[in-house]
Coordinates of C-alpha atoms in Angstrom, one line a residue:
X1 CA 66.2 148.9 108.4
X2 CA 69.1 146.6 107.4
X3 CA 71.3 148.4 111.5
X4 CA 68.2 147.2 113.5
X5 CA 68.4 143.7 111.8
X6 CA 71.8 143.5 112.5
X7 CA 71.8 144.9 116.1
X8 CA 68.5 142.3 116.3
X9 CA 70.7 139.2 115.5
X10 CA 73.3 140.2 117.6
X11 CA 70.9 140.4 120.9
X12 CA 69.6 137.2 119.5
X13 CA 73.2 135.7 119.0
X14 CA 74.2 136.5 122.9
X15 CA 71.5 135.4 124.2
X16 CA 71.5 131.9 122.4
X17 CA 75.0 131.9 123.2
X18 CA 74.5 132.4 127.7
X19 CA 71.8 129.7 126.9
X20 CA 74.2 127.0 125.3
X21 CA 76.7 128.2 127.5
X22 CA 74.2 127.4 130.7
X23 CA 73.3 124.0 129.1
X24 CA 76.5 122.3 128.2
X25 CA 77.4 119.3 129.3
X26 CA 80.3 118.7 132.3
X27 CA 83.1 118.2 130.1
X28 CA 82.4 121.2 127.8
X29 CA 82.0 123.3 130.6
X30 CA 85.5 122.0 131.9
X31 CA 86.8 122.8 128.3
X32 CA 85.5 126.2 128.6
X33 CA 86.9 126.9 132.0
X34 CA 90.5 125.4 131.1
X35 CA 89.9 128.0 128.5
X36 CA 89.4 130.9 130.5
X37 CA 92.4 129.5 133.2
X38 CA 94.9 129.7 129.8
X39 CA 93.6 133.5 129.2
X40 CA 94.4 134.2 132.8
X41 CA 97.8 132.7 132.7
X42 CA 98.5 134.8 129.2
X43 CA 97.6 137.8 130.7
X44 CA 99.6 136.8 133.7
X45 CA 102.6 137.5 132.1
X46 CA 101.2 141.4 130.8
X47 CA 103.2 142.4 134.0
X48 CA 105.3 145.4 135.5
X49 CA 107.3 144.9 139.1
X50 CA 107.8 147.9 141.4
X51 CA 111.0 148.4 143.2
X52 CA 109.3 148.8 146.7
X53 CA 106.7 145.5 146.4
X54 CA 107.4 141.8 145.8
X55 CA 103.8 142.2 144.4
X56 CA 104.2 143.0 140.2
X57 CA 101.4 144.9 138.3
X58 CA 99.3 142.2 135.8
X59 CA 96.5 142.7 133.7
X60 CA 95.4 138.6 134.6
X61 CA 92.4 140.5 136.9
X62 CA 90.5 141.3 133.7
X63 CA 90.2 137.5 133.0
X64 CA 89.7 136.8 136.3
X65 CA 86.4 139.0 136.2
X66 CA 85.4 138.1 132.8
X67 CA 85.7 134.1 133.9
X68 CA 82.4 135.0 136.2
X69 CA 80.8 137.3 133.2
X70 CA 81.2 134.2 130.5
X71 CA 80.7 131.1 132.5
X72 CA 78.6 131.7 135.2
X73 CA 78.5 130.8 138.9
X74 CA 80.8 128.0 139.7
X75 CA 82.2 127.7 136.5
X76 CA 84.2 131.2 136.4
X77 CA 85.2 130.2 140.0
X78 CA 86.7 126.7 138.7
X79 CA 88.3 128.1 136.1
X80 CA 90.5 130.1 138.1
X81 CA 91.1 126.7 140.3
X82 CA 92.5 125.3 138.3
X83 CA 94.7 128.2 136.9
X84 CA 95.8 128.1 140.6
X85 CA 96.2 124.4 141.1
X86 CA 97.6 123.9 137.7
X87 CA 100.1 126.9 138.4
X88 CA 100.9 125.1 141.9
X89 CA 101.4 121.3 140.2
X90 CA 104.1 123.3 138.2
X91 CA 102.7 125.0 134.9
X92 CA 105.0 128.1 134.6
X93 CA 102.1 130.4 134.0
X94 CA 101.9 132.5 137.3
X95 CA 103.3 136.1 136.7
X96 CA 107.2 136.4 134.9
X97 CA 106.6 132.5 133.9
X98 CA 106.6 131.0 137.1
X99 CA 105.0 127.9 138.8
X100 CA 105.3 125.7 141.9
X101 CA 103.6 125.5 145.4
X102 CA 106.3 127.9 146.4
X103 CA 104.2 130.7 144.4
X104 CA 101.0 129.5 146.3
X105 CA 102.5 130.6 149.8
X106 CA 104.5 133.4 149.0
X107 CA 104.1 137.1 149.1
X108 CA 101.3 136.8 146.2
X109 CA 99.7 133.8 147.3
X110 CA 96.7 135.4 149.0
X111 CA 95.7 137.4 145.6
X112 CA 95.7 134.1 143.6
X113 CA 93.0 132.4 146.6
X114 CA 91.1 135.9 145.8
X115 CA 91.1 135.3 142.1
X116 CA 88.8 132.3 143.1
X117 CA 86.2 134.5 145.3
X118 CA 86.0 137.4 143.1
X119 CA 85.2 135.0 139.8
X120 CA 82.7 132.9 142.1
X121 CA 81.4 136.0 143.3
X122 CA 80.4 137.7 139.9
X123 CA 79.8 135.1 138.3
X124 CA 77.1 134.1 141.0
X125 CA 75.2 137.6 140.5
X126 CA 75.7 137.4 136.8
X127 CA 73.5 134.3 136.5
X128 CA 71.5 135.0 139.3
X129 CA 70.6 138.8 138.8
X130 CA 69.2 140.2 135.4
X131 CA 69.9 143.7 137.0
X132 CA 73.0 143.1 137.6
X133 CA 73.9 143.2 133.8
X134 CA 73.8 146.5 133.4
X135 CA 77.0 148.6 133.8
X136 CA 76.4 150.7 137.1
X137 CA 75.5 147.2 138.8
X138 CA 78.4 145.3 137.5
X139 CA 81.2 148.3 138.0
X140 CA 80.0 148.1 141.8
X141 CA 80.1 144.1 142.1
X142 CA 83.5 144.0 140.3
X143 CA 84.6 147.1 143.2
X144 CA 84.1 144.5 145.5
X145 CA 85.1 141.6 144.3
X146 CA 88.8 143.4 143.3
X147 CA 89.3 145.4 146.0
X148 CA 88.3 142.8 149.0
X149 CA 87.9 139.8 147.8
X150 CA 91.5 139.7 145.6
X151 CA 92.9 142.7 147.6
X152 CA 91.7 141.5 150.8
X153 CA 92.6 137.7 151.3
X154 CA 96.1 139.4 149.2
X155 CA 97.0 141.7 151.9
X156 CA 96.1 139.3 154.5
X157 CA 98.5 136.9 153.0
X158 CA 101.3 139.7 152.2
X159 CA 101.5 140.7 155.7
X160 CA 101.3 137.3 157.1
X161 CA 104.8 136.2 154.5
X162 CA 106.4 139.2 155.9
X163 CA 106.3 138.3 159.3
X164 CA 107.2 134.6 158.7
X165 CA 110.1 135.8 156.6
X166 CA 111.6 138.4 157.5
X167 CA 110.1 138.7 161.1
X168 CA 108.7 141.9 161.1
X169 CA 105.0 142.9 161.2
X170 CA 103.8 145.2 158.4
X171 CA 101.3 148.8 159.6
X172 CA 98.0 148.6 157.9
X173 CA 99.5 151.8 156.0
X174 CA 102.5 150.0 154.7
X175 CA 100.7 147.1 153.8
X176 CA 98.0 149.0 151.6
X177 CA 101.2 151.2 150.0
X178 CA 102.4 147.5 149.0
X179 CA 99.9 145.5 147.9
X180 CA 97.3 147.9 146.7
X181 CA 97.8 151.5 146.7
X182 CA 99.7 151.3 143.6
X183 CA 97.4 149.0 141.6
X184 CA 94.1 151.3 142.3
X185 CA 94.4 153.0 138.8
X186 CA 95.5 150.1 136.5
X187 CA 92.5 148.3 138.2
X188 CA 90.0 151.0 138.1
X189 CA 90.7 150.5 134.4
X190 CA 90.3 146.9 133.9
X191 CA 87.1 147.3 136.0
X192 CA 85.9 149.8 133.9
X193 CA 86.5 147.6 130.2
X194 CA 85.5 144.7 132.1
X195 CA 82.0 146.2 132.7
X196 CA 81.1 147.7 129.6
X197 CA 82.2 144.5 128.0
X198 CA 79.5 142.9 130.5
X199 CA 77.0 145.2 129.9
X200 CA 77.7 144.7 125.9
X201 CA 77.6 140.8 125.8
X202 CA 75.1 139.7 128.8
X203 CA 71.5 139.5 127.6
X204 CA 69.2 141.5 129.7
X205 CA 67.1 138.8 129.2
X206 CA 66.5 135.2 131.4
X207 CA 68.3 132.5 130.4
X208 CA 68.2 130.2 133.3
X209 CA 65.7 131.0 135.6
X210 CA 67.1 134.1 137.2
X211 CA 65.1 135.4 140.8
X212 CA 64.3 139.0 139.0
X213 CA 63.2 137.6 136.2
X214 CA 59.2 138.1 136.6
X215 CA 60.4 141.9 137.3
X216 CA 62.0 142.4 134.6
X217 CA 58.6 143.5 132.3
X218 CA 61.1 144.5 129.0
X219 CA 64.1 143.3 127.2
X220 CA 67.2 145.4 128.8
X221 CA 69.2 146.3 125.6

């Protein structure tokens, strides 16, 4: 009796929480994205460079999909805004310490403009989507949003800086060997704990008005 009251106040506990977290005021929700744009820039530095990429390995993609999971549509998207345009006015916490508009068009430019998209992105179907709470939806959102919203706008970017500066064009084989080839399994991963961890702290329950809601006949626990 005394495991279902506990597992009963913690659906009750993350629920209230999405529904504060929905109803705060402008400058709480700016707190809480600064927040999120500090974990990102911590993580950032969780890094490991390859001999044969200028792009490093970084575990900063788990924030960047957990900034859509805790605050929602626009607000997981802003917080990585302003981890980019704080990083770009010159706070050193881009990958190995680093800051500066120089960061912003280089070789890993494109991935940081992806960071926006794919936190906009899940955080859209998270509020939106009850359905898309559960595990198997969220795994197959976060696919996307890492491997072509960050990965895509990234390689676009990648190639485009090698041309420029060294003036030579980059195959579409070479390009995926740099810039995402050898991420697929370290991202896989953070996919992976980013969706259970989505699936364990969403409620399956409506806390703004989402469109499935009148479908949804039962608490999704």
């Amino acid at each position: 009796m005394q495991n279902i009251t506990i597992v009963e106040k913690y659906f009750r506990a993350r629920y209230l929480f999405f529904k504060w977290r929905h109803s705060l005021a402008f400058v709480n929700k700016t707190a809480l994205a600064l927040g999120m744009a500090c974990l990102t820039g911590l993580l950032a530095q969780i890094k490991i460079f390859l001999p044969w990429t200028p792009v490093p390995i970084t575990a900063q993609t788990l924030a960047v999909l957990l900034a859509g999971v805790l605050l929602g549509r626009r607000w997981g998207g802003i917080s990585q805004a302003i981890y980019v345009v704080m990083g770009v006015a010159g706070i050193p916490w881009f990958a190995n310490f680093s800051g500066g508009y120089s960061v912003l068009f280089g070789p890993t430019g494109g991935y940081l403009i992806g960071f926006i998209l794919a936190a906009l992105f899940i955080g859209y179907f998270t509020d939106k989507y009850i359905r898309a709470r559960d595990f198997l939806p969220m795994f197959g959102l976060m696919v996307f949003a890492n491997f072509v919203l960050i990965h895509g706008v990234g390689l676009l970017q990648l190639g485009l800086w090698f041309y420029i500066t060294k003036a030579t064009g980059l195959t579409l084989w070479k390009l995926l060997e740099m810039g995402t080839i050898p991420f697929i399994v370290g991202d896989i991963i953070k996919i992976v704990v980013a969706s259970a961890l989505a699936k364990a702290i969403i409620p399956k329950e409506s806390y703004n008005g989402e469109v499935d809601a009148h479908r949804v006949n039962r608490v999704k626990r």
